[in-house]
JSON list of C-alpha atoms in Angstrom, two decimals:
[
{"chain": "W", "resi": 1, "resn": "MET", "atom": "CA", "xyz": [174.11, 53.51, 47.97]},
{"chain": "W", "resi": 2, "resn": "ILE", "atom": "CA", "xyz": [174.50, 51.63, 51.23]},
{"chain": "W", "resi": 3, "resn": "ARG", "atom": "CA", "xyz": [177.56, 49.50, 51.88]},
{"chain": "W", "resi": 4, "resn": "ARG", "atom": "CA", "xyz": [177.43, 47.09, 54.80]},
{"chain": "W", "resi": 5, "resn": "ASP", "atom": "CA", "xyz": [179.88, 44.74, 56.47]},
{"chain": "W", "resi": 6, "resn": "LEU", "atom": "CA", "xyz": [179.18, 41.01, 56.88]},
{"chain": "W", "resi": 7, "resn": "SER", "atom": "CA", "xyz": [177.30, 41.53, 60.15]},
{"chain": "W", "resi": 8, "resn": "GLY", "atom": "CA", "xyz": [174.93, 44.05, 58.56]},
{"chain": "W", "resi": 9, "resn": "ASN", "atom": "CA", "xyz": [176.38, 47.23, 60.03]},
{"chain": "W", "resi": 10, "resn": "ILE", "atom": "CA", "xyz": [176.44, 50.24, 57.73]},
{"chain": "W", "resi": 11, "resn": "LEU", "atom": "CA", "xyz": [179.93, 51.15, 56.54]},
{"chain": "W", "resi": 12, "resn": "ASP", "atom": "CA", "xyz": [179.00, 53.83, 54.01]},
{"chain": "W", "resi": 13, "resn": "PHE", "atom": "CA", "xyz": [175.70, 55.43, 53.09]},
{"chain": "W", "resi": 14, "resn": "ARG", "atom": "CA", "xyz": [175.66, 57.86, 50.21]},
{"chain": "W", "resi": 15, "resn": "ASP", "atom": "CA", "xyz": [172.53, 59.56, 48.86]},
{"chain": "W", "resi": 16, "resn": "ASP", "atom": "CA", "xyz": [173.52, 61.63, 45.85]},
{"chain": "W", "resi": 17, "resn": "ALA", "atom": "CA", "xyz": [170.00, 62.95, 45.33]},
{"chain": "W", "resi": 18, "resn": "ASN", "atom": "CA", "xyz": [169.75, 64.33, 48.88]},
{"chain": "W", "resi": 19, "resn": "GLY", "atom": "CA", "xyz": [173.02, 65.76, 50.06]},
{"chain": "W", "resi": 20, "resn": "GLY", "atom": "CA", "xyz": [175.76, 63.24, 49.35]},
{"chain": "W", "resi": 21, "resn": "TRP", "atom": "CA", "xyz": [177.40, 61.36, 52.21]},
{"chain": "W", "resi": 22, "resn": "ILE", "atom": "CA", "xyz": [175.22, 60.44, 55.15]},
{"chain": "W", "resi": 23, "resn": "ILE", "atom": "CA", "xyz": [177.56, 57.89, 56.76]},
{"chain": "W", "resi": 24, "resn": "ARG", "atom": "CA", "xyz": [181.18, 57.53, 55.72]},
{"chain": "W", "resi": 25, "resn": "ASP", "atom": "CA", "xyz": [183.60, 55.01, 57.24]},
{"chain": "W", "resi": 26, "resn": "ARG", "atom": "CA", "xyz": [181.05, 54.31, 60.01]},
{"chain": "W", "resi": 27, "resn": "GLN", "atom": "CA", "xyz": [180.98, 58.00, 60.96]},
{"chain": "W", "resi": 28, "resn": "ILE", "atom": "CA", "xyz": [177.77, 60.00, 60.73]},
{"chain": "W", "resi": 29, "resn": "ILE", "atom": "CA", "xyz": [178.27, 62.92, 58.35]},
{"chain": "W", "resi": 30, "resn": "ASN", "atom": "CA", "xyz": [174.71, 64.19, 57.88]},
{"chain": "W", "resi": 31, "resn": "GLN", "atom": "CA", "xyz": [172.71, 63.76, 61.11]},
{"chain": "W", "resi": 32, "resn": "ALA", "atom": "CA", "xyz": [169.78, 65.78, 59.76]},
{"chain": "W", "resi": 33, "resn": "ARG", "atom": "CA", "xyz": [169.29, 63.33, 56.87]},
{"chain": "W", "resi": 34, "resn": "ILE", "atom": "CA", "xyz": [169.46, 60.35, 59.25]},
{"chain": "W", "resi": 35, "resn": "ASP", "atom": "CA", "xyz": [166.77, 62.01, 61.38]},
{"chain": "W", "resi": 36, "resn": "GLU", "atom": "CA", "xyz": [164.63, 62.55, 58.25]},
{"chain": "W", "resi": 37, "resn": "LEU", "atom": "CA", "xyz": [164.99, 58.90, 57.25]},
{"chain": "W", "resi": 38, "resn": "ALA", "atom": "CA", "xyz": [164.14, 57.77, 60.79]},
{"chain": "W", "resi": 39, "resn": "LYS", "atom": "CA", "xyz": [161.04, 60.00, 60.72]},
{"chain": "W", "resi": 40, "resn": "ILE", "atom": "CA", "xyz": [159.98, 58.51, 57.36]},
{"chain": "W", "resi": 41, "resn": "GLU", "atom": "CA", "xyz": [160.34, 54.98, 58.75]},
{"chain": "W", "resi": 42, "resn": "GLU", "atom": "CA", "xyz": [158.38, 55.93, 61.89]},
{"chain": "W", "resi": 43, "resn": "ASP", "atom": "CA", "xyz": [155.61, 57.42, 59.73]},
{"chain": "W", "resi": 44, "resn": "LYS", "atom": "CA", "xyz": [155.47, 54.20, 57.71]},
{"chain": "W", "resi": 45, "resn": "ARG", "atom": "CA", "xyz": [155.13, 52.17, 60.92]},
{"chain": "W", "resi": 46, "resn": "LYS", "atom": "CA", "xyz": [152.36, 54.45, 62.20]},
{"chain": "W", "resi": 47, "resn": "ALA", "atom": "CA", "xyz": [150.53, 54.29, 58.87]},
{"chain": "W", "resi": 48, "resn": "SER", "atom": "CA", "xyz": [150.66, 50.50, 58.78]},
{"chain": "W", "resi": 49, "resn": "THR", "atom": "CA", "xyz": [149.49, 50.31, 62.40]},
{"chain": "W", "resi": 50, "resn": "ALA", "atom": "CA", "xyz": [146.62, 52.70, 61.66]},
{"chain": "W", "resi": 51, "resn": "GLU", "atom": "CA", "xyz": [145.69, 50.65, 58.62]},
{"chain": "W", "resi": 52, "resn": "VAL", "atom": "CA", "xyz": [145.65, 47.44, 60.66]},
{"chain": "W", "resi": 53, "resn": "ASN", "atom": "CA", "xyz": [143.55, 49.09, 63.37]},
{"chain": "W", "resi": 54, "resn": "ALA", "atom": "CA", "xyz": [141.09, 50.37, 60.78]},
{"chain": "W", "resi": 55, "resn": "ILE", "atom": "CA", "xyz": [140.69, 46.87, 59.41]},
{"chain": "W", "resi": 56, "resn": "GLN", "atom": "CA", "xyz": [140.14, 45.26, 62.80]},
{"chain": "W", "resi": 57, "resn": "ALA", "atom": "CA", "xyz": [136.59, 44.63, 63.86]},
{"chain": "W", "resi": 58, "resn": "SER", "atom": "CA", "xyz": [135.16, 46.63, 66.72]},
{"chain": "W", "resi": 59, "resn": "PRO", "atom": "CA", "xyz": [134.83, 44.85, 70.08]},
{"chain": "W", "resi": 60, "resn": "GLU", "atom": "CA", "xyz": [131.04, 45.02, 69.78]},
{"chain": "W", "resi": 61, "resn": "ALA", "atom": "CA", "xyz": [131.11, 43.26, 66.42]},
{"chain": "W", "resi": 62, "resn": "VAL", "atom": "CA", "xyz": [133.45, 40.57, 67.72]},
{"chain": "W", "resi": 63, "resn": "GLU", "atom": "CA", "xyz": [131.26, 40.08, 70.78]},
{"chain": "W", "resi": 64, "resn": "GLN", "atom": "CA", "xyz": [128.20, 39.77, 68.57]},
{"chain": "W", "resi": 65, "resn": "ARG", "atom": "CA", "xyz": [129.92, 37.25, 66.28]},
{"chain": "W", "resi": 66, "resn": "LEU", "atom": "CA", "xyz": [131.22, 35.15, 69.14]},
{"chain": "W", "resi": 67, "resn": "GLY", "atom": "CA", "xyz": [127.85, 35.27, 70.78]},
{"chain": "W", "resi": 68, "resn": "ASN", "atom": "CA", "xyz": [127.75, 36.93, 74.15]},
{"chain": "W", "resi": 69, "resn": "PRO", "atom": "CA", "xyz": [125.69, 34.32, 76.03]},
{"chain": "W", "resi": 70, "resn": "SER", "atom": "CA", "xyz": [123.53, 36.76, 77.97]},
{"chain": "W", "resi": 71, "resn": "VAL", "atom": "CA", "xyz": [122.63, 38.91, 74.96]},
{"chain": "W", "resi": 72, "resn": "SER", "atom": "CA", "xyz": [122.41, 36.12, 72.40]},
{"chain": "W", "resi": 73, "resn": "SER", "atom": "CA", "xyz": [120.29, 33.84, 74.56]},
{"chain": "W", "resi": 74, "resn": "ALA", "atom": "CA", "xyz": [117.74, 36.56, 75.20]},
{"chain": "W", "resi": 75, "resn": "LYS", "atom": "CA", "xyz": [117.56, 37.46, 71.51]},
{"chain": "W", "resi": 76, "resn": "ILE", "atom": "CA", "xyz": [117.33, 33.84, 70.43]},
{"chain": "W", "resi": 77, "resn": "ASP", "atom": "CA", "xyz": [114.58, 33.12, 72.96]},
{"chain": "W", "resi": 78, "resn": "ALA", "atom": "CA", "xyz": [112.59, 36.14, 71.77]},
{"chain": "W", "resi": 79, "resn": "LEU", "atom": "CA", "xyz": [112.96, 35.08, 68.14]},
{"chain": "W", "resi": 80, "resn": "GLU", "atom": "CA", "xyz": [111.96, 31.49, 68.92]},
{"chain": "W", "resi": 81, "resn": "LYS", "atom": "CA", "xyz": [108.81, 32.68, 70.71]},
{"chain": "W", "resi": 82, "resn": "ARG", "atom": "CA", "xyz": [107.94, 34.90, 67.78]},
{"chain": "W", "resi": 83, "resn": "ILE", "atom": "CA", "xyz": [108.48, 32.11, 65.26]},
{"chain": "W", "resi": 84, "resn": "ASN", "atom": "CA", "xyz": [106.49, 29.64, 67.35]},
{"chain": "W", "resi": 85, "resn": "SER", "atom": "CA", "xyz": [103.58, 32.07, 67.59]},
{"chain": "W", "resi": 86, "resn": "GLN", "atom": "CA", "xyz": [103.70, 32.61, 63.81]},
{"chain": "W", "resi": 87, "resn": "ASP", "atom": "CA", "xyz": [103.77, 28.84, 63.28]},
{"chain": "W", "resi": 88, "resn": "ALA", "atom": "CA", "xyz": [100.72, 28.47, 65.51]},
{"chain": "W", "resi": 89, "resn": "LYS", "atom": "CA", "xyz": [98.88, 31.17, 63.55]},
{"chain": "W", "resi": 90, "resn": "LEU", "atom": "CA", "xyz": [99.77, 29.51, 60.24]},
{"chain": "W", "resi": 91, "resn": "ASP", "atom": "CA", "xyz": [98.62, 26.13, 61.55]},
{"chain": "W", "resi": 92, "resn": "ALA", "atom": "CA", "xyz": [95.30, 27.69, 62.59]},
{"chain": "W", "resi": 93, "resn": "ILE", "atom": "CA", "xyz": [94.90, 29.25, 59.13]},
{"chain": "W", "resi": 94, "resn": "LEU", "atom": "CA", "xyz": [95.66, 25.92, 57.41]},
{"chain": "W", "resi": 95, "resn": "LEU", "atom": "CA", "xyz": [93.21, 24.11, 59.67]},
{"chain": "W", "resi": 96, "resn": "ALA", "atom": "CA", "xyz": [90.52, 26.69, 58.91]},
{"chain": "W", "resi": 97, "resn": "LEU", "atom": "CA", "xyz": [91.15, 26.32, 55.17]},
{"chain": "W", "resi": 98, "resn": "LYS", "atom": "CA", "xyz": [90.86, 22.53, 55.40]},
{"chain": "W", "resi": 99, "resn": "ASN", "atom": "CA", "xyz": [87.57, 22.85, 57.29]},
{"chain": "W", "resi": 100, "resn": "VAL", "atom": "CA", "xyz": [86.15, 25.23, 54.68]},
{"chain": "W", "resi": 101, "resn": "LYS", "atom": "CA", "xyz": [86.42, 22.65, 51.90]}
]
C-alpha cells in the first residue's frame, strides 16, 4: 500500500508480503527493499531498451531502404543494362521466329 500526498510524494509505503513498512511518515524504514525496488525498475528500463534496440533496423538495412545514391545507382545501372540486353535478345528471337514463318 502506498499513500501519497497531493503533490505525489510518498507518505507511507507498506509491503506486507515483503517485510512490512518500507517508508513510514516520510522516513525510510527499509532501505534494502527500496534498493531492490529501484533495481527492479532499472531492469525493466534496460529490458525495454534492449527490446526496442532489437526491433530497430540495422544501419545497413536503413541505408539500403533509403537508397544510398552511390550504391543504388550502380546497382540500378547494372540491372538496367542486363534487362536491356535480355530485351534485345528476346527481340532477336521474336524477329527470327517471324522470319521462319
